[in-house]
Amino acid sequence: MRRLLLALPFALLPLAVAHAAAEHDHDHEHGSLGAHEHGVARLNASLDGEILELELESPAMNLVGFEHAATSAADKAKVAAVRAKLEKPAALINLADAKCTLEQKVLKSPLFGDEPDHEEPADEDGDEHHEHSEIHAQYRFRCVAPGSLTHLDLAPLFKEFPATQKILVQLIGPSGQQGGEMTAQAPALKF
């Protein structure tokens, strides 16, 4: 029996290599989430007692419709409108009957005048590559009735920002840790 257990990792090695190669090919075809993928956002959510923390990371394309620096009056107005919407997360996230109040919010993006998280390297000709702007929103809520918060519902966010096709979620709550995918057709995830 011990030999079988010792041999098992080696027997599964070809499967792991094949899976890794398939993932690598998939990442090059469609972009990986670690990279920058239009239409896809990430959300980390944590409910600990009365404190609910949410961190949304999204390509600016999903929320604003472009990623370049806003230079025209129309682009500046669009960035300002998106920022104003993100300043009011209760209108974007349905927190059921948990009676949550926003305690803290942090919004960051090169489009908001923040420094970019990284600089794109120049290519061999010295030309800079296209900057992939992201928008990061962090929220901290205090919920008077956290037991009423049985699920996280992002239907209003999908409605407000239709270019966001899916949100990959990592959730830590009373039931433990889980991951999931939310879409406009399935915008809720149970805690």
CSV table of N, CA, C and O in Angstrom, one decimal, residues 6 9 33 51 53 59 88 120 128 132 135 143 146 161 164:
chain,number,residue,atom,x,y,z
A,6,LEU,N,3.3,6.1,-2.7
A,6,LEU,CA,4.5,6.8,-3.2
A,6,LEU,C,4.5,6.9,-4.7
A,6,LEU,O,5.0,7.9,-5.3
A,9,PRO,N,1.9,10.0,-7.1
A,9,PRO,CA,2.3,11.3,-7.7
A,9,PRO,C,3.0,11.2,-9.0
A,9,PRO,O,2.8,12.0,-9.9
A,33,LEU,N,-6.4,35.6,-16.1
A,33,LEU,CA,-7.0,36.5,-15.2
A,33,LEU,C,-5.9,37.3,-14.5
A,33,LEU,O,-6.0,38.5,-14.2
A,51,ILE,N,-18.2,43.0,10.1
A,51,ILE,CA,-17.4,43.7,9.1
A,51,ILE,C,-17.5,42.9,7.7
A,51,ILE,O,-17.1,41.8,7.7
A,53,GLU,N,-15.9,43.3,4.0
A,53,GLU,CA,-14.9,43.9,3.1
A,53,GLU,C,-15.0,43.4,1.7
A,53,GLU,O,-15.1,42.2,1.5
A,59,PRO,N,-10.7,45.7,-15.3
A,59,PRO,CA,-10.2,46.6,-16.4
A,59,PRO,C,-11.0,47.8,-16.5
A,59,PRO,O,-12.3,47.7,-16.5
A,88,LYS,N,-20.6,55.2,-4.5
A,88,LYS,CA,-21.9,54.8,-3.8
A,88,LYS,C,-22.1,53.3,-4.0
A,88,LYS,O,-23.0,52.9,-4.8
A,120,GLU,N,4.6,49.8,-18.4
A,120,GLU,CA,4.7,48.9,-19.5
A,120,GLU,C,6.2,49.1,-20.1
A,120,GLU,O,6.6,50.2,-20.3
A,128,GLU,N,6.5,52.6,-26.4
A,128,GLU,CA,5.9,52.0,-25.2
A,128,GLU,C,4.6,51.2,-25.6
A,128,GLU,O,4.0,51.6,-26.6
A,132,HIS,N,-2.6,49.0,-19.9
A,132,HIS,CA,-3.9,48.4,-19.5
A,132,HIS,C,-4.3,49.0,-18.2
A,132,HIS,O,-3.9,48.5,-17.1
A,135,ILE,N,-9.2,49.6,-12.6
A,135,ILE,CA,-9.9,50.3,-11.5
A,135,ILE,C,-10.0,49.4,-10.4
A,135,ILE,O,-10.5,48.3,-10.5
A,143,CYS,N,-22.1,45.9,9.3
A,143,CYS,CA,-23.5,45.3,9.1
A,143,CYS,C,-24.1,45.0,10.5
A,143,CYS,O,-23.5,44.2,11.2
A,146,PRO,N,-25.6,41.0,10.4
A,146,PRO,CA,-24.8,40.2,9.4
A,146,PRO,C,-25.4,38.8,9.1
A,146,PRO,O,-25.2,38.3,8.1
A,161,PHE,N,-22.9,48.4,-15.4
A,161,PHE,CA,-21.7,48.2,-16.2
A,161,PHE,C,-21.8,47.0,-17.1
A,161,PHE,O,-21.2,46.0,-16.8
A,164,THR,N,-19.1,44.4,-18.2
A,164,THR,CA,-18.6,43.4,-17.3
A,164,THR,C,-19.4,42.2,-17.5
A,164,THR,O,-20.6,42.1,-17.1
